[in-house]
Short mmCIF file of C-alpha atoms in Angstrom, two decimals:
data_model
loop_
_atom_site.label_atom_id
_atom_site.label_comp_id
_atom_site.label_asym_id
_atom_site.label_seq_id
_atom_site.Cartn_x
_atom_site.Cartn_y
_atom_site.Cartn_z
CA UNK A 1 -29.92 127.45 -211.62
CA UNK A 2 -29.66 125.21 -214.68
CA UNK A 3 -29.09 121.53 -213.87
CA UNK A 4 -26.99 119.52 -216.36
CA UNK A 5 -27.04 115.74 -215.79
CA UNK A 6 -24.41 113.86 -217.80
CA UNK A 7 -24.73 110.15 -218.53
CA UNK A 8 -21.00 109.41 -218.32
CA UNK A 9 -18.20 110.15 -215.89
CA UNK A 10 -15.62 110.89 -218.57
CA UNK A 11 -17.26 111.27 -221.99
CA UNK A 12 -15.51 114.29 -223.46
CA UNK A 13 -17.91 114.62 -226.39
CA UNK A 14 -20.99 114.67 -224.16
CA UNK A 15 -19.52 117.32 -221.84
CA UNK A 16 -18.24 119.36 -224.78
CA UNK A 17 -21.65 119.44 -226.50
CA UNK A 18 -23.34 120.57 -223.29
CA UNK A 19 -20.69 123.16 -222.48
CA UNK A 20 -20.76 124.59 -225.99
CA UNK A 21 -24.51 125.03 -225.82
CA UNK A 22 -24.24 126.80 -222.46
CA UNK A 23 -21.48 129.17 -223.63
CA UNK A 24 -23.38 130.07 -226.81
CA UNK A 25 -26.48 130.78 -224.72
CA UNK A 26 -24.45 133.00 -222.38
CA UNK A 27 -25.06 130.90 -219.24
CA UNK A 28 -22.49 131.89 -216.62
CA UNK A 29 -20.60 129.19 -214.65
CA UNK A 30 -22.28 130.24 -211.39
CA UNK A 31 -25.68 129.42 -212.94
CA UNK A 32 -24.88 125.79 -213.85
CA UNK A 33 -25.10 122.72 -211.59
CA UNK A 34 -23.26 119.74 -213.08
CA UNK A 35 -23.88 116.11 -212.11
CA UNK A 36 -23.80 112.57 -213.46
CA UNK A 37 -27.16 110.82 -213.72
CA UNK A 38 -27.40 108.04 -211.15
CA UNK A 39 -24.33 109.26 -209.21
CA UNK A 40 -26.09 110.63 -206.13
CA UNK A 41 -28.44 112.86 -208.17
CA UNK A 42 -31.52 113.51 -206.01
CA UNK A 43 -33.42 115.29 -208.74
CA UNK A 44 -33.20 112.79 -211.62
CA UNK A 45 -32.63 114.05 -215.15
CA UNK A 46 -31.23 117.51 -215.77
CA UNK A 47 -32.86 120.48 -217.46
CA UNK A 48 -33.06 120.90 -221.21
CA UNK A 49 -30.04 122.68 -222.65
CA UNK A 50 -30.77 126.22 -223.89
CA UNK A 51 -30.62 127.17 -227.53
CA UNK A 52 -28.28 129.90 -228.65
CA UNK A 53 -29.68 133.06 -230.15
CA UNK A 54 -29.20 134.14 -233.72
CA UNK A 55 -25.75 135.50 -234.46
CA UNK A 56 -24.13 133.84 -231.43
CA UNK A 57 -20.32 133.72 -231.65
CA UNK A 58 -18.96 130.12 -231.57
CA UNK A 59 -16.86 129.17 -228.57
CA UNK A 60 -13.12 129.31 -229.22
CA UNK A 61 -10.30 127.66 -227.29
CA UNK A 62 -6.50 127.30 -227.66
CA UNK A 63 -5.32 124.38 -229.74
CA UNK A 64 -4.01 122.41 -226.77
CA UNK A 65 -7.11 122.84 -224.60
CA UNK A 66 -9.11 119.87 -226.04
CA UNK A 67 -6.35 117.38 -225.13
CA UNK A 68 -6.08 118.82 -221.62
CA UNK A 69 -9.86 118.74 -221.34
CA UNK A 70 -10.14 115.04 -222.26
CA UNK A 71 -7.56 114.10 -219.63
CA UNK A 72 -8.98 116.33 -216.88
CA UNK A 73 -12.53 114.97 -217.41
CA UNK A 74 -11.22 111.55 -216.30
CA UNK A 75 -10.26 112.97 -212.89
CA UNK A 76 -12.24 111.75 -209.87
CA UNK A 77 -12.83 115.29 -208.53
CA UNK A 78 -16.66 115.75 -208.45
CA UNK A 79 -16.20 119.44 -209.24
CA UNK A 80 -14.23 118.84 -212.43
CA UNK A 81 -17.19 119.56 -214.75
CA UNK A 82 -17.80 122.95 -213.15
CA UNK A 83 -14.08 123.78 -213.06
CA UNK A 84 -13.62 122.97 -216.74
CA UNK A 85 -16.71 124.95 -217.70
CA UNK A 86 -15.37 127.94 -215.77
CA UNK A 87 -12.09 127.65 -217.69
CA UNK A 88 -13.99 127.43 -220.98
CA UNK A 89 -16.05 130.50 -220.04
CA UNK A 90 -12.96 132.52 -219.10
CA UNK A 91 -11.10 131.52 -222.29
CA UNK A 92 -13.69 133.38 -224.36
CA UNK A 93 -12.44 136.70 -222.99
CA UNK A 94 -8.90 135.58 -222.06
CA UNK A 95 -7.59 133.49 -224.96
CA UNK A 96 -4.11 133.29 -223.41
CA UNK A 97 -5.34 132.18 -219.99
CA UNK A 98 -3.58 128.79 -220.18
CA UNK A 99 -0.25 130.62 -220.30
CA UNK A 100 -0.92 132.28 -216.94
CA UNK A 101 0.77 129.67 -214.73
CA UNK A 102 -0.12 131.23 -211.32
CA UNK A 103 -3.86 131.26 -212.08
CA UNK A 104 -5.64 128.87 -209.64
CA UNK A 105 -7.90 127.40 -212.32
CA UNK A 106 -4.96 126.77 -214.65
CA UNK A 107 -2.99 125.19 -211.81
CA UNK A 108 -5.90 122.87 -211.03
CA UNK A 109 -6.12 121.87 -214.70
CA UNK A 110 -2.46 120.89 -214.94
CA UNK A 111 -2.54 119.01 -211.62
CA UNK A 112 -5.58 117.06 -212.75
CA UNK A 113 -4.05 116.21 -216.14
CA UNK A 114 -0.79 115.10 -214.53
CA UNK A 115 -2.61 112.90 -212.01
CA UNK A 116 -4.75 111.24 -214.69
CA UNK A 117 -1.79 110.58 -216.97
CA UNK A 118 0.15 109.07 -214.09
CA UNK A 119 -2.83 106.84 -213.23
CA UNK A 120 -2.99 105.62 -216.84
CA UNK A 121 0.73 104.88 -216.79
CA UNK A 122 0.36 102.88 -213.58
CA UNK A 123 -2.53 100.91 -215.01
CA UNK A 124 -0.44 100.00 -218.05
CA UNK A 125 2.42 98.93 -215.78
CA UNK A 126 0.63 97.08 -212.98
CA UNK A 127 -2.26 95.17 -214.54
CA UNK A 128 -1.65 91.44 -214.04
CA UNK A 129 -3.70 89.01 -216.11
CA UNK A 130 -4.76 85.58 -214.85
CA UNK A 131 -5.70 82.90 -217.35
CA UNK A 132 -9.17 81.38 -217.15
CA UNK A 133 -10.72 78.38 -218.86
CA UNK A 134 -12.21 79.01 -222.31
CA UNK A 135 -13.47 77.07 -225.32
CA UNK A 136 -11.83 79.24 -227.99
CA UNK A 137 -8.87 81.56 -227.76
CA UNK A 138 -6.89 81.87 -224.56
CA UNK A 139 -8.76 84.13 -222.15
CA UNK A 140 -7.52 86.22 -219.24
CA UNK A 141 -8.97 88.36 -216.47
CA UNK A 142 -7.29 91.16 -214.49
CA UNK A 143 -8.24 93.35 -211.54
CA UNK A 144 -7.06 96.95 -211.09
CA UNK A 145 -8.04 99.78 -208.77
CA UNK A 146 -7.50 103.15 -210.51
CA UNK A 147 -7.72 106.50 -208.77
CA UNK A 148 -9.63 108.10 -211.63
CA UNK A 149 -12.12 107.25 -214.40
CA UNK A 150 -9.44 106.06 -216.83
CA UNK A 151 -10.65 102.65 -218.00
CA UNK A 152 -11.72 103.81 -221.48
CA UNK A 153 -8.63 105.99 -221.78
CA UNK A 154 -6.17 103.21 -220.86
CA UNK A 155 -7.86 100.27 -222.61
CA UNK A 156 -6.60 100.83 -226.22
CA UNK A 157 -3.04 100.14 -225.03
CA UNK A 158 -4.03 96.62 -223.96
CA UNK A 159 -5.99 96.05 -227.17
CA UNK A 160 -2.88 96.80 -229.21
CA UNK A 161 -0.50 94.79 -227.05
CA UNK A 162 -2.68 91.75 -226.39
CA UNK A 163 -4.64 91.47 -229.63
CA UNK A 164 -3.92 87.74 -229.86
CA UNK A 165 -6.05 86.83 -226.83
CA UNK A 166 -9.39 87.60 -225.21
CA UNK A 167 -9.24 89.49 -221.93
CA UNK A 168 -11.31 91.38 -219.39
CA UNK A 169 -10.09 94.10 -217.01
CA UNK A 170 -12.35 94.71 -214.01
CA UNK A 171 -12.16 97.84 -211.85
CA UNK A 172 -14.39 99.60 -209.32
CA UNK A 173 -14.85 102.37 -211.93
CA UNK A 174 -15.73 100.30 -214.99
CA UNK A 175 -14.72 97.43 -217.23
CA UNK A 176 -12.75 96.91 -220.43
CA UNK A 177 -13.05 93.76 -222.52
CA UNK A 178 -11.47 92.52 -225.73
CA UNK A 179 -13.06 89.63 -227.63
CA UNK A 180 -13.34 88.70 -231.31
CA UNK A 181 -11.08 91.62 -232.16
CA UNK A 182 -13.44 94.20 -230.61
CA UNK A 183 -12.70 96.45 -227.64
CA UNK A 184 -15.62 97.36 -225.38
CA UNK A 185 -15.64 99.55 -222.28
CA UNK A 186 -18.30 100.65 -219.79
CA UNK A 187 -18.60 102.37 -216.42
CA UNK A 188 -20.26 99.48 -214.57
CA UNK A 189 -18.45 98.96 -211.23
CA UNK A 190 -17.04 95.47 -210.76
CA UNK A 191 -16.06 93.38 -207.77
CA UNK A 192 -12.64 91.84 -207.34
CA UNK A 193 -12.69 88.22 -208.62
CA UNK A 194 -11.06 85.34 -206.76
CA UNK A 195 -8.53 83.97 -209.24
CA UNK A 196 -5.45 81.74 -208.99
CA UNK A 197 -2.84 81.24 -211.69
CA UNK A 198 -0.21 78.49 -211.19
CA UNK A 199 2.28 80.38 -213.37
CA UNK A 200 2.54 83.11 -210.70
CA UNK A 201 4.86 80.90 -208.67
CA UNK A 202 7.22 80.76 -211.63
CA UNK A 203 7.03 84.54 -212.00
CA UNK A 204 7.80 85.04 -208.29
CA UNK A 205 10.81 82.72 -208.60
CA UNK A 206 12.15 84.77 -211.51
CA UNK A 207 11.46 88.07 -209.74
CA UNK A 208 13.38 86.89 -206.68
CA UNK A 209 16.28 85.61 -208.77
CA UNK A 210 16.93 88.92 -210.55
CA UNK A 211 16.81 91.01 -207.36
CA UNK A 212 20.14 92.75 -206.71
CA UNK A 213 20.32 93.91 -203.07
CA UNK A 214 23.36 96.08 -203.75
CA UNK A 215 21.30 98.31 -206.05
CA UNK A 216 18.22 98.56 -203.84
CA UNK A 217 16.80 102.08 -203.45
CA UNK A 218 13.60 101.80 -201.44
CA UNK A 219 12.33 105.33 -202.01
CA UNK A 220 12.90 105.16 -205.75
CA UNK A 221 11.20 101.76 -205.93
CA UNK A 222 8.17 102.95 -203.97
CA UNK A 223 7.95 106.06 -206.15
CA UNK A 224 7.65 103.91 -209.27
CA UNK A 225 5.67 101.11 -207.56
CA UNK A 226 3.59 102.71 -204.77
CA UNK A 227 2.41 100.45 -201.96
CA UNK A 228 -1.24 100.81 -202.89
CA UNK A 229 -0.61 98.61 -205.96
CA UNK A 230 1.21 95.85 -204.10
CA UNK A 231 -1.89 93.95 -202.98
CA UNK A 232 -2.76 93.11 -206.59
CA UNK A 233 0.78 92.18 -207.73
CA UNK A 234 1.82 88.55 -207.19
CA UNK A 235 5.51 89.45 -206.85
CA UNK A 236 4.82 92.11 -204.21
CA UNK A 237 4.61 89.46 -201.46
CA UNK A 238 8.38 89.03 -201.79
CA UNK A 239 9.28 92.73 -201.54
CA UNK A 240 9.16 93.19 -197.70
CA UNK A 241 11.46 90.24 -197.07
CA UNK A 242 13.78 91.36 -199.88
CA UNK A 243 14.10 94.80 -198.30
CA UNK A 244 14.59 93.36 -194.82
CA UNK A 245 17.34 90.99 -195.94
CA UNK A 246 19.12 93.34 -198.37
CA UNK A 247 21.81 94.42 -195.90
CA UNK A 248 22.74 90.88 -194.98
CA UNK A 249 22.76 89.82 -198.63
CA UNK A 250 25.13 92.65 -199.55
CA UNK A 251 27.46 91.66 -196.69
CA UNK A 252 27.55 88.08 -197.99
CA UNK A 253 28.38 89.36 -201.48
CA UNK A 254 31.23 91.50 -200.15
CA UNK A 255 32.63 88.65 -198.07
CA UNK A 256 32.59 86.21 -200.95
CA UNK A 257 36.10 85.59 -202.30
CA UNK A 258 36.87 86.81 -205.80
CA UNK A 259 36.65 84.09 -208.40
CA UNK A 260 38.73 83.87 -211.52
CA UNK A 261 36.78 84.63 -214.69
CA UNK A 262 36.11 81.78 -217.13
CA UNK A 263 39.01 80.83 -219.38
CA UNK A 264 37.41 82.23 -222.52
CA UNK A 265 37.44 85.74 -220.98
CA UNK A 266 41.23 85.80 -221.24
CA UNK A 267 41.03 84.84 -224.91
CA UNK A 268 38.59 87.65 -225.58
CA UNK A 269 40.74 90.19 -223.77
CA UNK A 270 43.81 89.03 -225.69
CA UNK A 271 42.00 89.41 -228.98
CA UNK A 272 40.75 92.89 -228.12
CA UNK A 273 43.95 94.16 -226.51
CA UNK A 274 45.90 96.78 -228.43
CA UNK A 275 49.63 96.13 -228.16
CA UNK A 276 52.08 98.89 -227.48
CA UNK A 277 53.30 100.89 -230.43
CA UNK A 278 55.89 98.76 -232.26
CA UNK A 279 59.38 100.03 -232.99
CA UNK A 280 59.93 101.82 -236.28
CA UNK A 281 60.34 99.25 -239.08
CA UNK A 282 63.79 98.63 -240.47
CA UNK A 283 63.28 99.51 -244.12
CA UNK A 284 60.64 98.29 -246.51
CA UNK A 285 60.89 94.58 -245.66
CA UNK A 286 60.30 95.41 -242.00
CA UNK A 287 57.34 97.67 -242.87
CA UNK A 288 55.68 95.02 -245.01
CA UNK A 289 56.25 92.30 -242.41
CA UNK A 290 54.88 94.55 -239.67
CA UNK A 291 51.68 95.30 -241.62
CA UNK A 292 51.12 91.64 -242.46
CA UNK A 293 51.45 90.64 -238.81
CA UNK A 294 49.57 93.59 -237.31
CA UNK A 295 47.12 92.90 -234.45
CA UNK A 296 46.68 96.49 -233.23
CA UNK A 297 42.87 96.26 -233.65
CA UNK A 298 40.30 93.46 -233.81
CA UNK A 299 39.90 93.59 -237.60
CA UNK A 300 42.78 91.15 -238.04
CA UNK A 301 40.66 88.42 -236.42
CA UNK A 302 38.19 88.16 -239.33
CA UNK A 303 40.07 89.36 -242.41
CA UNK A 304 41.99 86.95 -244.64
CA UNK A 305 45.09 89.05 -244.10
CA UNK A 306 46.42 92.58 -244.12
CA UNK A 307 46.90 94.41 -247.42
CA UNK A 308 50.11 96.47 -247.47
CA UNK A 309 50.69 99.44 -249.73
CA UNK A 310 52.06 98.95 -253.25
CA UNK A 311 54.23 101.09 -255.51
CA UNK A 312 57.64 102.69 -255.95
CA UNK A 313 59.47 103.63 -252.78
CA UNK A 314 60.15 107.11 -254.16
CA UNK A 315 56.76 107.84 -255.74
CA UNK A 316 55.84 111.51 -256.06
CA UNK A 317 52.12 110.64 -255.79
CA UNK A 318 50.58 108.62 -252.98
CA UNK A 319 46.93 107.55 -253.27
CA UNK A 320 45.17 106.63 -250.00
CA UNK A 321 41.80 104.87 -249.88
CA UNK A 322 39.61 103.68 -247.01
CA UNK A 323 40.31 99.95 -246.62
CA UNK A 324 40.72 96.83 -248.76
CA UNK A 325 37.59 95.39 -250.31
CA UNK A 326 36.57 91.75 -250.69
CA UNK A 327 38.79 91.06 -253.72
CA UNK A 328 41.69 93.03 -252.28
CA UNK A 329 41.47 90.99 -249.07
CA UNK A 330 41.70 87.76 -251.04
CA UNK A 331 44.44 88.94 -253.39
CA UNK A 332 46.52 90.77 -250.78
CA UNK A 333 46.91 93.82 -253.12
CA UNK A 334 45.22 97.23 -253.03
CA UNK A 335 42.67 98.41 -255.64
CA UNK A 336 42.26 95.26 -257.75
CA UNK A 337 38.44 95.09 -257.50
CA UNK A 338 35.66 97.16 -259.14
CA UNK A 339 36.72 100.35 -257.35
CA UNK A 340 40.28 99.77 -258.56
CA UNK A 341 39.04 99.55 -262.17
CA UNK A 342 37.30 102.91 -261.81
CA UNK A 343 40.51 104.35 -260.40
CA UNK A 344 42.61 102.91 -263.23
CA UNK A 345 40.39 104.51 -265.89
CA UNK A 346 40.46 107.89 -264.15
CA UNK A 347 44.26 107.74 -263.70
CA UNK A 348 44.72 106.92 -267.37
CA UNK A 349 42.44 109.79 -268.35
CA UNK A 350 44.48 112.21 -266.23
CA UNK A 351 47.76 110.93 -267.69
CA UNK A 352 48.94 109.37 -264.43
CA UNK A 353 50.86 106.10 -264.53
CA UNK A 354 49.59 103.86 -261.76
CA UNK A 355 52.85 101.92 -261.67
CA UNK A 356 54.68 105.13 -260.69
CA UNK A 357 52.24 105.92 -257.85
CA UNK A 358 52.11 104.45 -254.36
CA UNK A 359 48.66 103.05 -253.46
CA UNK A 360 47.61 102.19 -249.92
CA UNK A 361 44.67 102.43 -247.50
CA UNK A 362 44.01 104.17 -244.20
CA UNK A 363 43.03 100.76 -242.73
CA UNK A 364 44.90 97.65 -243.77
CA UNK A 365 42.33 94.93 -242.96
CA UNK A 366 38.93 94.33 -244.59
CA UNK A 367 35.99 95.09 -242.29
CA UNK A 368 32.80 93.35 -243.31
CA UNK A 369 29.50 91.79 -242.24
CA UNK A 370 28.73 88.23 -243.45
CA UNK A 371 25.48 87.97 -245.39
CA UNK A 372 25.00 84.48 -246.72
CA UNK A 373 28.01 83.73 -248.90
CA UNK A 374 28.77 87.42 -249.40
CA UNK A 375 30.91 89.74 -247.29
CA UNK A 376 29.33 93.19 -247.12
CA UNK A 377 31.65 96.16 -246.61
CA UNK A 378 31.47 98.04 -243.29
CA UNK A 379 33.01 101.43 -242.72
CA UNK A 380 35.90 101.38 -240.18
CA UNK A 381 35.25 103.35 -237.02
CA UNK A 382 37.48 106.11 -235.65
CA UNK A 383 39.26 103.76 -233.23
CA UNK A 384 40.23 101.35 -236.00
CA UNK A 385 41.46 104.22 -238.16
CA UNK A 386 43.46 105.54 -235.23
CA UNK A 387 45.16 102.18 -234.61
CA UNK A 388 46.17 101.92 -238.29
CA UNK A 389 47.39 105.53 -238.59
CA UNK A 390 50.76 104.43 -237.23
CA UNK A 391 51.38 102.32 -240.34
CA UNK A 392 50.18 105.06 -242.68
CA UNK A 393 52.57 107.51 -241.03
CA UNK A 394 55.45 105.08 -241.55
CA UNK A 395 54.56 104.71 -245.24
CA UNK A 396 54.46 108.49 -245.76
CA UNK A 397 57.78 108.88 -243.99
CA UNK A 398 59.44 106.30 -246.22
CA UNK A 399 57.88 107.29 -249.57
CA UNK A 400 58.04 111.08 -248.94
CA UNK A 401 55.53 111.90 -251.72
CA UNK A 402 54.95 115.43 -253.01
CA UNK A 403 51.16 114.95 -253.07
CA UNK A 404 48.68 112.61 -251.41
CA UNK A 405 45.29 112.01 -253.00
CA UNK A 406 42.90 111.21 -250.11
CA UNK A 407 39.96 109.26 -251.48
CA UNK A 408 37.07 109.53 -249.05
CA UNK A 409 36.45 110.83 -245.53
CA UNK A 410 38.15 107.84 -243.88
CA UNK A 411 41.36 108.56 -245.76
CA UNK A 412 41.22 112.17 -244.57
CA UNK A 413 40.67 110.97 -241.02
CA UNK A 414 43.68 108.67 -241.24
CA UNK A 415 45.89 111.40 -242.70
CA UNK A 416 44.88 114.39 -240.59
CA UNK A 417 42.92 113.04 -237.60
CA UNK A 418 39.89 114.97 -238.88
CA UNK A 419 37.21 114.20 -241.42
CA UNK A 420 34.53 116.27 -243.06
CA UNK A 421 32.04 116.39 -245.90
CA UNK A 422 33.88 115.37 -249.02
CA UNK A 423 31.60 117.53 -251.16
CA UNK A 424 33.00 120.58 -249.34
CA UNK A 425 36.65 119.41 -249.21
CA UNK A 426 37.26 117.97 -252.68
CA UNK A 427 38.57 119.85 -255.65
CA UNK A 428 41.38 121.83 -253.99
CA UNK A 429 44.90 121.04 -252.85
CA UNK A 430 45.63 121.58 -249.17
CA UNK A 431 49.21 122.74 -248.60
CA UNK A 432 50.72 121.85 -245.22
CA UNK A 433 53.76 123.18 -243.36
CA UNK A 434 54.69 119.69 -242.25
CA UNK A 435 54.09 116.82 -244.60
CA UNK A 436 53.06 116.56 -248.22
CA UNK A 437 50.10 118.40 -249.71
CA UNK A 438 46.71 116.64 -249.72
CA UNK A 439 44.06 116.57 -252.42
CA UNK A 440 40.69 115.23 -251.08
CA UNK A 441 38.38 113.57 -253.58
CA UNK A 442 35.64 110.96 -253.86
CA UNK A 443 36.40 107.29 -253.28
CA UNK A 444 35.73 105.30 -256.47
CA UNK A 445 33.58 102.84 -254.49
CA UNK A 446 31.29 105.79 -253.68
CA UNK A 447 30.83 106.42 -257.39
CA UNK A 448 29.76 102.80 -257.90
CA UNK A 449 27.18 102.99 -255.09
CA UNK A 450 25.35 106.09 -256.34
CA UNK A 451 21.87 104.93 -257.46
CA UNK A 452 21.10 107.99 -259.60
CA UNK A 453 22.79 107.85 -263.02
CA UNK A 454 22.96 111.63 -263.40
CA UNK A 455 24.43 112.10 -259.93
CA UNK A 456 26.94 109.29 -260.58
CA UNK A 457 28.02 110.90 -263.86
CA UNK A 458 28.56 114.27 -262.16
CA UNK A 459 30.57 112.76 -259.29
CA UNK A 460 32.66 110.67 -261.73
CA UNK A 461 33.51 113.79 -263.71
CA UNK A 462 34.52 115.55 -260.50
CA UNK A 463 36.74 112.58 -259.58
CA UNK A 464 38.43 112.73 -262.98
CA UNK A 465 38.91 116.51 -262.69
CA UNK A 466 40.52 116.05 -259.26
CA UNK A 467 43.04 113.55 -260.64
CA UNK A 468 43.80 115.91 -263.51
CA UNK A 469 44.45 118.60 -260.90
CA UNK A 470 46.85 116.20 -259.16
CA UNK A 471 48.71 115.61 -262.43
CA UNK A 472 48.97 119.35 -263.05
CA UNK A 473 50.27 119.95 -259.52
CA UNK A 474 53.02 117.37 -259.93
CA UNK A 475 53.90 118.71 -263.37
CA UNK A 476 54.22 122.28 -262.04
CA UNK A 477 56.45 120.90 -259.26
CA UNK A 478 58.76 119.41 -261.87
CA UNK A 479 57.69 115.85 -261.19
CA UNK A 480 55.77 114.31 -264.11
CA UNK A 481 53.11 111.93 -262.94
CA UNK A 482 53.56 109.72 -265.99
CA UNK A 483 55.53 109.65 -269.24
CA UNK A 484 53.60 111.37 -272.06
#
């Protein structure tokens, strides 16, 4: 029998070096006695590890085995070293052993890993630091009682989270300390210190104040915070009385008369409320007045005002964009800013007279985010587009265009209730049984936002080609888009 005495309870490298030497030497698991020096070892140091013979085949394991090994070595089971060596030995002839779920050794491995990982999680959650006097940085001490040898495994979490202070975690299975930016761990057992922290009373007051008896689920709470941890948690002293008085507290809550909400709640609800669909407008003056006074969504609360459509009432071409921009919001007219200038150039190139086209947007108010003195455009969401679709439908019904150019996905959503990738939709005219045909294309603001000059040039050319297609469609239909 070969005796192997390890110096650490959970040093994966030490165990791995010893196990590798044993496998290469062909020492079977039944011929190895594993122990930790000083942990009840009656025979002192272990035997010298054998040397492998010439031509020995290196030990091989599945890719996920080392991670499982490191976790399982932290388990408190005294037989873990022998069990893991037996798994390593078997993996040499059964490389897919870890996939055999019913195997007893594999089951033990996964149970051990799960238990260790849970213990680490509980240590991260339930360590409570108490401040102690110090000459330099603030210093803290904590006491925890883990089930397994996890101090070194769990300590890096605290070093990352509490790097701005010095601290010491004491446990019966070792210590972890952080000072001067250095993390140190050992396996020296510690005794529970007697510490008091006056801030714990404040913490208990807060803990009691946020307790909601109506949502109490004792089993779920004890599953996440087992009783064995309560003795080291300052707030745990309140838990029994909270549980005992939960029923009475819920009864008091139910018996309490309903109170009216604060006055500002009504103002918020009024601002967010969507009024019923208004009656159909009586001609163009009624349509314009309805758009200017629209409060169907919350966008009216921050915009300067609504921006109605603009153009002849019998235009053959309707152009629909996304929403007004910053300059459009201030001017009260569509497409007068940088995107409008791009549109004007493309319309002129396609031979389309803007003054004979009807221009509008799927959303009539400017949606933005303040950033200093600037107002940064925000894309309207589906709900805002849906609220404004009523006005767009009224405009289409009054203008009765032959073709609608939908600039951007939001315009398509407002027109059809569906959106899509404009790169896949653009460039072709969509005929419809009910309603005018639609030609999807890029929004000119999109062309201005493209950072790559080559990509912007390609997209601009596509935009111009799409407008030329619109002009050709109207010409074939006997409706010139502009005088030539």
